[in-house]
Structures are given as C-alpha cells and as structure tokens.
PDB file of C-alpha atoms in Angstrom:
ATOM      1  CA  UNK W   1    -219.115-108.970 101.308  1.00  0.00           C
ATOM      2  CA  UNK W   2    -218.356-111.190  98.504  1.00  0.00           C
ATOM      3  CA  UNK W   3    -220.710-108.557  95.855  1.00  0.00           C
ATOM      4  CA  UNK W   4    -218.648-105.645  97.993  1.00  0.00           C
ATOM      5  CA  UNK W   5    -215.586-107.519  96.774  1.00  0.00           C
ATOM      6  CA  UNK W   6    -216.160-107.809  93.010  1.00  0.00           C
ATOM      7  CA  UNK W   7    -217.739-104.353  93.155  1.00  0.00           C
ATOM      8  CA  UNK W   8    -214.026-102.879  94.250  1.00  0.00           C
ATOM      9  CA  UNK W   9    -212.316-105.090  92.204  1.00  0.00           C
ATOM     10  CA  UNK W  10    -214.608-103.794  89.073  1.00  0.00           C
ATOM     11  CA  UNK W  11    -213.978-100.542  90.176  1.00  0.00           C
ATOM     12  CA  UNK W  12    -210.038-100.621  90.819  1.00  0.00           C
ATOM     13  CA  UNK W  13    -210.502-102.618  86.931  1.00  0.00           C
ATOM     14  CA  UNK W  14    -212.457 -99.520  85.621  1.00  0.00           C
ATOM     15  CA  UNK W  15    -209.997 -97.270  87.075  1.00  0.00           C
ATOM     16  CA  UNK W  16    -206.853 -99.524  85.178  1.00  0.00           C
ATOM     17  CA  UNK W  17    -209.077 -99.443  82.263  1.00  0.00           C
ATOM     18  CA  UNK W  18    -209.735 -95.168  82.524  1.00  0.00           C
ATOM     19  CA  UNK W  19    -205.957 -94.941  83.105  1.00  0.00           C
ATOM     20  CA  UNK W  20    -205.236 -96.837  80.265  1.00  0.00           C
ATOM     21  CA  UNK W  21    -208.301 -95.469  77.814  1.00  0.00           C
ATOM     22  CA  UNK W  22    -205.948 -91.681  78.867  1.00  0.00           C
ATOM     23  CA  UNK W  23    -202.587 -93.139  78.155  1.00  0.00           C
ATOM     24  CA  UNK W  24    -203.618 -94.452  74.602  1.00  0.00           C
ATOM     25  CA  UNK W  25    -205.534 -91.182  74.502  1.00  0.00           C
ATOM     26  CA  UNK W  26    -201.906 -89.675  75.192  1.00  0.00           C
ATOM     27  CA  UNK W  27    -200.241 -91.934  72.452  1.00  0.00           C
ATOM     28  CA  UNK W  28    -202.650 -90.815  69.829  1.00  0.00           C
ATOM     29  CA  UNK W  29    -202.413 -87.673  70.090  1.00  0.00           C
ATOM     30  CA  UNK W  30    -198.461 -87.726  70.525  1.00  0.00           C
ATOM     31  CA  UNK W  31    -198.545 -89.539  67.236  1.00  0.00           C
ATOM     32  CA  UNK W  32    -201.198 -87.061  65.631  1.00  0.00           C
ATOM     33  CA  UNK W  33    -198.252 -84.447  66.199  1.00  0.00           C
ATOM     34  CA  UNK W  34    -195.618 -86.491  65.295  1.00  0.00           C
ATOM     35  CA  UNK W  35    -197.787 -87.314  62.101  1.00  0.00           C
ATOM     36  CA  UNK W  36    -198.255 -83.714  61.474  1.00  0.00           C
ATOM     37  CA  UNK W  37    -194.637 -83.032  62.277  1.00  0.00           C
ATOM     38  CA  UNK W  38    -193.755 -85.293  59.265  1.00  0.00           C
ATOM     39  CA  UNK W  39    -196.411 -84.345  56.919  1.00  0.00           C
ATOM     40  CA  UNK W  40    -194.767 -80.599  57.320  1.00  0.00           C
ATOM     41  CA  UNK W  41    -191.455 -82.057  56.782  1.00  0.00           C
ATOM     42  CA  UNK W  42    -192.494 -83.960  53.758  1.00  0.00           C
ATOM     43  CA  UNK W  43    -194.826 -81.152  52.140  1.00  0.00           C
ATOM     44  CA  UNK W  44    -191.399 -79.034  52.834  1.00  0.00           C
ATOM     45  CA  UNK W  45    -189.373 -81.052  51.027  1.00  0.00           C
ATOM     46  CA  UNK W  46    -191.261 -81.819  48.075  1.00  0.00           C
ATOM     47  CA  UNK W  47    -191.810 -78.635  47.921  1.00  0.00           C
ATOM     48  CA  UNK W  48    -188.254 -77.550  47.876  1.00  0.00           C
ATOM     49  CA  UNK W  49    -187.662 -80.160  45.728  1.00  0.00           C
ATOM     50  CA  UNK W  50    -190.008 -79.391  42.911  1.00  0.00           C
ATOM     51  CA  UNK W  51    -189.067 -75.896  42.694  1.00  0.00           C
ATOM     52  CA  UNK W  52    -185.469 -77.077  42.003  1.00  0.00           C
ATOM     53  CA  UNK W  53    -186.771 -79.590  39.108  1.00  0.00           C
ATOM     54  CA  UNK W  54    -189.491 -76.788  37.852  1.00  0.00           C
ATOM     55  CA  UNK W  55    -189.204 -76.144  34.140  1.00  0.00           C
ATOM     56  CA  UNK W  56    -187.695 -72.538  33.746  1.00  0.00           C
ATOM     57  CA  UNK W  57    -189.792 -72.611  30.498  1.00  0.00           C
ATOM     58  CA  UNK W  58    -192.989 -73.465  31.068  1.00  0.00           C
ATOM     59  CA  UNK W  59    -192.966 -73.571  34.978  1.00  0.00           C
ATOM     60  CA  UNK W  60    -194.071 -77.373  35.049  1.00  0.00           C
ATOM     61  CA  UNK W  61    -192.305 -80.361  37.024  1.00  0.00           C
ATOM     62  CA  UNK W  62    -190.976 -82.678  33.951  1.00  0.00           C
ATOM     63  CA  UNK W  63    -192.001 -86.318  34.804  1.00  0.00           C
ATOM     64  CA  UNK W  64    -188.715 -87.729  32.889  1.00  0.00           C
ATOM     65  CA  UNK W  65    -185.156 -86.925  32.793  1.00  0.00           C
ATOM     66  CA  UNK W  66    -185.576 -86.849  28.726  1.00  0.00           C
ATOM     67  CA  UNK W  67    -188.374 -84.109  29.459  1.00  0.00           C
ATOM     68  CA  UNK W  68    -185.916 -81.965  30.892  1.00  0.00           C
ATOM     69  CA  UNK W  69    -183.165 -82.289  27.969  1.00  0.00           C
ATOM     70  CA  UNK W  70    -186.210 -81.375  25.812  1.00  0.00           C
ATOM     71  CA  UNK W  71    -187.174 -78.312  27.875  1.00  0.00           C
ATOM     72  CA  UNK W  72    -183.445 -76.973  28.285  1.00  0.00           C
ATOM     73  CA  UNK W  73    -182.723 -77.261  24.375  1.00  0.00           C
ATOM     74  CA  UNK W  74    -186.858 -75.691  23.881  1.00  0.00           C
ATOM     75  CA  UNK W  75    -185.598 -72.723  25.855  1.00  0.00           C
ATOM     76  CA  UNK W  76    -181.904 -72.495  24.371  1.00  0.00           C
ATOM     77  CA  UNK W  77    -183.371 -72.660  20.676  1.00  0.00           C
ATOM     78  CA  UNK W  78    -185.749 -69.793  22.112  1.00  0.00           C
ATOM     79  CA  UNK W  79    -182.947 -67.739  23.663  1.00  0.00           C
ATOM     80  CA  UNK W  80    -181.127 -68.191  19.779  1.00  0.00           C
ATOM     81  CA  UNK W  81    -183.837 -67.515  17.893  1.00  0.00           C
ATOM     82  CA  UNK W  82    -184.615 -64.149  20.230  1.00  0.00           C
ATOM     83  CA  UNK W  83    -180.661 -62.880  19.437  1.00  0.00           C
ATOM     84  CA  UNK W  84    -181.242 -63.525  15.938  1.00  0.00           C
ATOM     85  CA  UNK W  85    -184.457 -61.682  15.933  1.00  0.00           C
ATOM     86  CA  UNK W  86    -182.694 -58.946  18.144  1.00  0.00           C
ATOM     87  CA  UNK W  87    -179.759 -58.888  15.545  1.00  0.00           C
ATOM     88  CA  UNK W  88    -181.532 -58.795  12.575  1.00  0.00           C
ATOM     89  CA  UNK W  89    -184.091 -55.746  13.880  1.00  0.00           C
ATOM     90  CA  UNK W  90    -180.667 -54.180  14.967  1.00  0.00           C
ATOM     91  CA  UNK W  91    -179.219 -54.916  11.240  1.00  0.00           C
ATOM     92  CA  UNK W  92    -182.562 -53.389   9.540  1.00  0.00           C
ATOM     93  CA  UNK W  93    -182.138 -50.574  12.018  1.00  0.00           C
ATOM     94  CA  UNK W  94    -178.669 -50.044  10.879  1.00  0.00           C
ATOM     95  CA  UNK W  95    -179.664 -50.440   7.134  1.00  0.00           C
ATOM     96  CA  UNK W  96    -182.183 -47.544   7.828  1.00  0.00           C
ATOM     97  CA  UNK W  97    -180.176 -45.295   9.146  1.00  0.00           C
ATOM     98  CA  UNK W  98    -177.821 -46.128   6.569  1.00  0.00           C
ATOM     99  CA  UNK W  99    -180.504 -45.633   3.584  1.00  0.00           C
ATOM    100  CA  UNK W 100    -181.665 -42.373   5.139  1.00  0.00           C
ATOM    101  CA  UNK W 101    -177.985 -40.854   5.061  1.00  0.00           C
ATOM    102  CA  UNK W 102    -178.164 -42.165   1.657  1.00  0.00           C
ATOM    103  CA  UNK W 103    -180.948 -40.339   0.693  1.00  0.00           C
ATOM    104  CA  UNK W 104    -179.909 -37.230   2.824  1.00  0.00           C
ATOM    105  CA  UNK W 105    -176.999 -37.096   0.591  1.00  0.00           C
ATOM    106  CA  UNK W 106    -179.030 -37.606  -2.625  1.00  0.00           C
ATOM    107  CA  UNK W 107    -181.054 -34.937  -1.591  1.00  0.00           C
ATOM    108  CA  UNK W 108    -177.871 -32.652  -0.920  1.00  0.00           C
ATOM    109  CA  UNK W 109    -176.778 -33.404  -4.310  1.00  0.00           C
ATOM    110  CA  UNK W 110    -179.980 -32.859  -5.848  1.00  0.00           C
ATOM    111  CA  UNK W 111    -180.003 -29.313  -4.221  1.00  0.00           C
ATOM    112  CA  UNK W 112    -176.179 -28.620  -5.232  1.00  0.00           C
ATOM    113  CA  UNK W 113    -176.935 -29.534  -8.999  1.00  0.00           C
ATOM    114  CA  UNK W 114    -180.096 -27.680  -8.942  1.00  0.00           C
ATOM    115  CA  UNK W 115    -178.039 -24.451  -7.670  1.00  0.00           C
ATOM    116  CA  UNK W 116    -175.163 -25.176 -10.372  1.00  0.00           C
ATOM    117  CA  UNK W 117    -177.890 -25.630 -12.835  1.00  0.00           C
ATOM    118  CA  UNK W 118    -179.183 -22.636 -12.285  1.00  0.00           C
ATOM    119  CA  UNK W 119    -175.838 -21.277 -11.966  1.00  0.00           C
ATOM    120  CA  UNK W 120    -174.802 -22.357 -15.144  1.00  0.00           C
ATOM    121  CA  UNK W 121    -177.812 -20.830 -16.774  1.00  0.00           C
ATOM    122  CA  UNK W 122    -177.180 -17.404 -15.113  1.00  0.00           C
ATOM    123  CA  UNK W 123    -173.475 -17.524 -16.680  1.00  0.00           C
ATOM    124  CA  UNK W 124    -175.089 -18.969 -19.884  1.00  0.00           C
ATOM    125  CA  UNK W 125    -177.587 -15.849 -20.335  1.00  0.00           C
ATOM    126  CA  UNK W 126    -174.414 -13.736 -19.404  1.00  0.00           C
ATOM    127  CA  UNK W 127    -171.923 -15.108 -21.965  1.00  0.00           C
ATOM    128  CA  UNK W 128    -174.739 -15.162 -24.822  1.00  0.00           C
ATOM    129  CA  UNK W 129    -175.591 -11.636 -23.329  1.00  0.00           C
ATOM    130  CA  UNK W 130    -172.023 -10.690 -23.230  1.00  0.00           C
ATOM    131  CA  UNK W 131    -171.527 -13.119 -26.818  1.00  0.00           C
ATOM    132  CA  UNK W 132    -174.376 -10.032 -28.475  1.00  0.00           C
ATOM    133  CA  UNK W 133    -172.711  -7.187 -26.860  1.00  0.00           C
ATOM    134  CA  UNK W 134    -169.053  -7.835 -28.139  1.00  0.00           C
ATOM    135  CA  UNK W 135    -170.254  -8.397 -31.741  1.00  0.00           C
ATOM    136  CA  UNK W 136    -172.868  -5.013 -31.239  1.00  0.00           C
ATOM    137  CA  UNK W 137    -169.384  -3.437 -29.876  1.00  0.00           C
ATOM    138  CA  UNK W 138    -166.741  -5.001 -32.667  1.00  0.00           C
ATOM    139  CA  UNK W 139    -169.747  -3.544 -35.487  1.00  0.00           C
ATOM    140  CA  UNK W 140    -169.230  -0.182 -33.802  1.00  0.00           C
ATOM    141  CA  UNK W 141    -165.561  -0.458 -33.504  1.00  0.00           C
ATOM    142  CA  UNK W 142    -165.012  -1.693 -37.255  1.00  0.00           C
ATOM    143  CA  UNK W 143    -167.378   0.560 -38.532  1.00  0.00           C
ATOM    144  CA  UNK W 144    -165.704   3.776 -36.429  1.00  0.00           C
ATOM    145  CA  UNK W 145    -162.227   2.427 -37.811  1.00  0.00           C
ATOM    146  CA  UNK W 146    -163.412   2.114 -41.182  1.00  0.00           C
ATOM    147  CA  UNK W 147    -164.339   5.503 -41.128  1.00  0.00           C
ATOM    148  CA  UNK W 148    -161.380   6.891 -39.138  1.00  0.00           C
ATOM    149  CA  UNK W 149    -159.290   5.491 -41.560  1.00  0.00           C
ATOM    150  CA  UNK W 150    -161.168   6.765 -44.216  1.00  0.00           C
ATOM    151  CA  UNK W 151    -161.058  10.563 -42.816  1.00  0.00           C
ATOM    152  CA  UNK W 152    -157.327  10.015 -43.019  1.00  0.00           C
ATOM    153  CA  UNK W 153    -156.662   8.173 -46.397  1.00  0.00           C
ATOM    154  CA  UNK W 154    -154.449  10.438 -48.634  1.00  0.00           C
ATOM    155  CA  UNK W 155    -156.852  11.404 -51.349  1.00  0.00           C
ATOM    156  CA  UNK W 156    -153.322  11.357 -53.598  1.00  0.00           C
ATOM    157  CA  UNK W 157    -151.742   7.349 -52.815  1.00  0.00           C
ATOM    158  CA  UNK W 158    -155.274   6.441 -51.561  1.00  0.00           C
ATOM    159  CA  UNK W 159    -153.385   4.681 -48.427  1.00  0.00           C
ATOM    160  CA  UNK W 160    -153.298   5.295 -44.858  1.00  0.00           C
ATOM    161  CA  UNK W 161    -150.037   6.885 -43.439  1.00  0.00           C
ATOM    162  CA  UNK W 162    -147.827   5.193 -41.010  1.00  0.00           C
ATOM    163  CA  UNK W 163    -146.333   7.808 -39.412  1.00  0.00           C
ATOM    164  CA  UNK W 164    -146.718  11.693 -39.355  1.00  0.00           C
ATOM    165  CA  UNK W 165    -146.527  14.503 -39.829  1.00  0.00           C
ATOM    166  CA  UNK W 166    -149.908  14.784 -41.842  1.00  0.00           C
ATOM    167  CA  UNK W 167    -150.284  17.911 -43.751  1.00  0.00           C
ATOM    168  CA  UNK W 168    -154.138  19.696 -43.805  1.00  0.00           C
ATOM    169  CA  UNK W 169    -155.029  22.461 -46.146  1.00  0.00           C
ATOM    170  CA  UNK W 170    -157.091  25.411 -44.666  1.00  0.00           C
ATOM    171  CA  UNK W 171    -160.096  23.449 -45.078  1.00  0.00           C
ATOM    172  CA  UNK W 172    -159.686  20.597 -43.446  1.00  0.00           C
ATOM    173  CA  UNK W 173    -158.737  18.033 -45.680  1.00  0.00           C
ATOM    174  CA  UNK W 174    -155.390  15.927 -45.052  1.00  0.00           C
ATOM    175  CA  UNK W 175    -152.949  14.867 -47.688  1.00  0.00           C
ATOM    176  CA  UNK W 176    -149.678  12.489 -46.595  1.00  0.00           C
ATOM    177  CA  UNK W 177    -146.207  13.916 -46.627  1.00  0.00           C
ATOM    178  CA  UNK W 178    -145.155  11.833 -49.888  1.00  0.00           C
ATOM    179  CA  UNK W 179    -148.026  13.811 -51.808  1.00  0.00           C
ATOM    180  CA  UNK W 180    -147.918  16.883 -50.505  1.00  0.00           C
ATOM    181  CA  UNK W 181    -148.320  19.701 -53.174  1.00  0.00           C
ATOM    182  CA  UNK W 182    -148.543  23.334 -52.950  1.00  0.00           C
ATOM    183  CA  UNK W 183    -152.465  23.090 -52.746  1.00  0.00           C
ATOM    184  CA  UNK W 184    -154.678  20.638 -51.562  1.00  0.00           C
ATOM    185  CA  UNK W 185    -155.457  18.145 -54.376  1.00  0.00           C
ATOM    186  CA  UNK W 186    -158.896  17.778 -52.505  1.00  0.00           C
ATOM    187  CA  UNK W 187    -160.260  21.758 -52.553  1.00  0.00           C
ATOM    188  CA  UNK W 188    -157.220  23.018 -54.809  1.00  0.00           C
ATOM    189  CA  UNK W 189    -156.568  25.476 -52.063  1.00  0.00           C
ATOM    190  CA  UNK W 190    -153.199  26.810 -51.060  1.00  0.00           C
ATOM    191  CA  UNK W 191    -150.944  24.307 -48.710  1.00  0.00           C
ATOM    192  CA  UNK W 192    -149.753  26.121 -45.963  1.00  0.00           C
ATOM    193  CA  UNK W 193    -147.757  24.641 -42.856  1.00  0.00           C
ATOM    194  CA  UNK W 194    -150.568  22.897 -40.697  1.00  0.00           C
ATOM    195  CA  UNK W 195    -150.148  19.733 -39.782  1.00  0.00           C
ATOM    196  CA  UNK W 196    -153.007  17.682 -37.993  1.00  0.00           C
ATOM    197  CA  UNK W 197    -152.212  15.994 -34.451  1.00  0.00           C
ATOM    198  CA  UNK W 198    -155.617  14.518 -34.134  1.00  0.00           C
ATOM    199  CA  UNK W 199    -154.527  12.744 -37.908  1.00  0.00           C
ATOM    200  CA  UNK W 200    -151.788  11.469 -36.544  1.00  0.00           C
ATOM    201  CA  UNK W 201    -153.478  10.216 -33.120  1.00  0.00           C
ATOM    202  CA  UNK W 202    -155.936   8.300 -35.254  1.00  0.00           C
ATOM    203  CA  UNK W 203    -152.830   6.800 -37.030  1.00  0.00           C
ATOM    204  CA  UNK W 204    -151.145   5.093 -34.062  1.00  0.00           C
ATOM    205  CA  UNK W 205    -154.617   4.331 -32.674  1.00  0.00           C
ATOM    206  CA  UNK W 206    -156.023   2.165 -35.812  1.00  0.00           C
ATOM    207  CA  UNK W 207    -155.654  -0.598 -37.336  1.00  0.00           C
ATOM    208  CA  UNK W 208    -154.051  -0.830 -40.544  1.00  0.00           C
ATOM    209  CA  UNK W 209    -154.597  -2.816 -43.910  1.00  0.00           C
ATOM    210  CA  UNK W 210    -152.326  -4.443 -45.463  1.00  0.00           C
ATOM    211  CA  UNK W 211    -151.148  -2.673 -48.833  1.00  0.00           C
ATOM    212  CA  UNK W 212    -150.504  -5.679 -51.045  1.00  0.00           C
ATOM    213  CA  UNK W 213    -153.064  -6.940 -53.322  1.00  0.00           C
ATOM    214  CA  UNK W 214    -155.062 -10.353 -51.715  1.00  0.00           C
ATOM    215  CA  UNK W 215    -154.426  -9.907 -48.486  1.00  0.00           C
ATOM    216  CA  UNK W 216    -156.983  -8.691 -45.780  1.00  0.00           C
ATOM    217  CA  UNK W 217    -154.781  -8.131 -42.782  1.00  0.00           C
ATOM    218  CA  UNK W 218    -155.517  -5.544 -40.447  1.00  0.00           C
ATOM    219  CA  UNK W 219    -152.967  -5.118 -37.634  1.00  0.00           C
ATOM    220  CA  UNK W 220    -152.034  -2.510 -35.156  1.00  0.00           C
ATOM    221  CA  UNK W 221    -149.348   0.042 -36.562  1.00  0.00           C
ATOM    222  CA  UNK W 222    -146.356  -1.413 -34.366  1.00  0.00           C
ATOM    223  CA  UNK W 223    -147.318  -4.635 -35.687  1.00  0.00           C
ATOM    224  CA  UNK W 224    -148.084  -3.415 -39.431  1.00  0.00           C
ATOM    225  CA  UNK W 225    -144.055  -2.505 -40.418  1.00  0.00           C
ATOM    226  CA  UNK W 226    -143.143  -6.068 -39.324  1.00  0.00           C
ATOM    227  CA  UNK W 227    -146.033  -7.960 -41.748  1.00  0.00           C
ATOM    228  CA  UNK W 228    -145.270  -6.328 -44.514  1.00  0.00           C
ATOM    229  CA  UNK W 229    -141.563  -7.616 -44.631  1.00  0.00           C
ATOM    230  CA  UNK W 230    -143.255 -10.932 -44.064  1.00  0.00           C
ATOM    231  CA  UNK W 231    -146.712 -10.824 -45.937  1.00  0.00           C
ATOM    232  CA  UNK W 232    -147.091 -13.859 -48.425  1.00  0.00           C
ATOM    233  CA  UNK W 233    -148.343 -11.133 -51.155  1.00  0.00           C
ATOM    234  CA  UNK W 234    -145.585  -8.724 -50.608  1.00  0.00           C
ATOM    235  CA  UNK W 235    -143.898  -7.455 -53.843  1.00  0.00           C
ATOM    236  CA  UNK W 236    -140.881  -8.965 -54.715  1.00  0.00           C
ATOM    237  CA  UNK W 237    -138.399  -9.612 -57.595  1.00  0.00           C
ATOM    238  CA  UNK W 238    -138.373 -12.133 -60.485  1.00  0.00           C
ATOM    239  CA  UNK W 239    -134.776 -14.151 -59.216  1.00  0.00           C
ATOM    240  CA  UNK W 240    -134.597 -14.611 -63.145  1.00  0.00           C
ATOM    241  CA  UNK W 241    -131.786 -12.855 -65.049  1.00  0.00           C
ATOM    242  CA  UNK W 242    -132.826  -9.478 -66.398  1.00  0.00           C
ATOM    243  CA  UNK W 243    -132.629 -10.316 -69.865  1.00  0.00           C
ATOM    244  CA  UNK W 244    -135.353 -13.254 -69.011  1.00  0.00           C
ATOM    245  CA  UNK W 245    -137.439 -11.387 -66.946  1.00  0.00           C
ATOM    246  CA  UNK W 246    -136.700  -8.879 -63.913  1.00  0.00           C
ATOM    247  CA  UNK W 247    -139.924  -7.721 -62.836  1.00  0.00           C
ATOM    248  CA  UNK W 248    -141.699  -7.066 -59.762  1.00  0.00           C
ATOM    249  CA  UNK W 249    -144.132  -9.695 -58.797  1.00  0.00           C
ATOM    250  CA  UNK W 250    -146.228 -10.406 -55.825  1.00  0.00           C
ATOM    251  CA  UNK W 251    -145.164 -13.729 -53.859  1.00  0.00           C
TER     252      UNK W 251
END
C-alpha cells in the first residue's frame, strides 16, 4: 500500500511536473513571438530611420553629425559647379552661334564685294571702251568739221561766213557775199544768182574759229558773235591821242 502510495504521489508529481514542463513550454514560445514581434519593430525602425539619415550623395549612413555638414556642402559645391558647367557650355553655345552669324555675314560681304568688283570692272571696260570710242568719234567729228569748214571758206577773205546767203558759181565753188564778184575768183566763171542752202546748213551746224590772231577758239555760231566782242585778242584801238599813235592793235 505504502509503494502504491508513493507510486500515485510520483505520478500526480509527474503530472504537476508535465503541466508545468507545457506551461513554460507556453511561456517560451509566447516570448519567441513577442521577441520576434520586437525584432520586426526594431529592424522597422532602424530601417526607417536610416533612410531618413542616408547621404543623398553617396547613399551611405554618416556616422557623425560633422559627416553630414560635409556631405550637404560636397553635394551643394557639386550642384554649383554643374550650373557653372551648364552656363558656361550654354555661353560657348551662344558664342558659336554668334561667331557663325559672324562669319555668315563675312561671307555675305565677301560675295557682295566680289559682285561689285566685278561690277566695277564691267563699268571699267565700258567707260575705257566708251573713253576709245568718244576720242575715235571727236577724230571723226573734228576732222569732218575741218573739212566742212574748209568746203565753205571764201577762197576771197579766206574765213568762214556767219550767216548766208552764200553765193556758188556754176561750178560749184562758193564765194561769201562780201566778195562776191561777177565771176567766181575760184574757176573765173560767170556769177550768176545761185545761192547754196546746203553752204549755209553747214554754217549754222559748225563750229567756228575765232578770227583774231592767237586765239584757238572754236564755238558754235550762236555762241561765236558773242566771243568776239569779248575775245582777249580782239582788235581794238590805241586810247592814245592820234597824233601819238591811233592804231589798231590786238588786246
């Protein structure tokens, strides 16, 4: 009875003990979960904190508040020196453009003076061209004059007329109405009453020398009458007294 007794009593003590071996059992693994519980929390937080202390710069967690200064002023002397980069390629962009309108313009002036060059030498060829034909034309018109005028010389005063009528013999030949004879004092033949429009055509057509001795005007016959009251060689009288001198003398 006695071993029955201490076997129940061992066996209601193994049964405390089993209840007790589950109820710590319990406990630890209520405290495993509230150990994971907090290890979440804390990996959570440190978590969320170190992305709010990260280094924007180079993505580390700074171990020192001076650390950080030095990362915010590395990445604010970055951010300046980028603008200044940005501004000076924008600068050199601007001087490009501004060279190659430059240049564009050169070019344009370049083409302009090239055209007015040539321009110029077109008008040069034509003025010396033009320069050759005037004197080729004043050669033909002095030497058609020269011989106009002398076609209509009096063959008597040996000067031009002024003014007609101008008498021709017959033959042809002319003779000016101061020295008309009663023949021609060219052909001796009788004068009769012709007169010669075409002679006096050439007259009002031609220019005329001046009559007085030393000068070598010529001048058109409306302005001929006019020079020689006014010609520096004109004939004129000695303002002496007669008995000292009187005579005709040119200016």
């Amino acid at each position: 009875d006695a071993i029955k007794i201490d076997r129940d009593a061992i066996k209601i003590e193994n049964d405390a003990i089993k209840k007790d071996k589950d109820a710590f059992k319990e406990n630890c693994d209520t405290l495993k979960e509230g150990k994971a519980t907090l290890e979440q929390k804390y990996n959570n937080l440190t978590s969320e904190l170190r992305d709010q202390v990260e280094c924007p710069v180079c993505l580390g967690v700074p171990t020192s508040g001076q650390q950080v200064v030095e990362d915010v002023d590395k990445k604010e002397k970055e951010e300046s020196q980028e603008n200044e980069t940005e501004m000076a390629a924008n600068k050199i962009q601007e001087l490009q453009e501004h060279i190659y309108v430059i240049e564009k313009e050169n070019d344009d002036i370049k083409k302009d003076r090239d055209v007015t060059k040539e321009d110029r030498d077109s008008i040069k060829k034509d003025r010396d061209a033009f320069k050759e034909g005037k004197v080729v034309v004043e050669q033909k018109y002095d030497a058609l004059t020269a011989k106009l005028r002398a076609q209509v010389e009096c063959p008597v005063c040996l000067e031009v007329p002024t003014s007609g009528p101008v008498h021709v013999c017959p033959n042809g030949h002319l003779v000016c109405s101061t020295c008309k004879g009663a023949s021609c004092p060219t052909c001796r033949t009788k004068m009769l009453g012709g007169k010669s429009l075409l002679a006096v055509t050439v007259i009002q057509n031609i220019e005329h020398e001046c009559r007085y001795e030393d000068c070598e005007e010529l001048l058109p016959l409306e302005k001929y009458k006019l020079h020689l009251k006014l010609c520096p060689h004109r004939i004129v009288r000695c303002p002496a007294a007669q008995e000292y001198c009187g005579k005709d003398l040119p200016l």
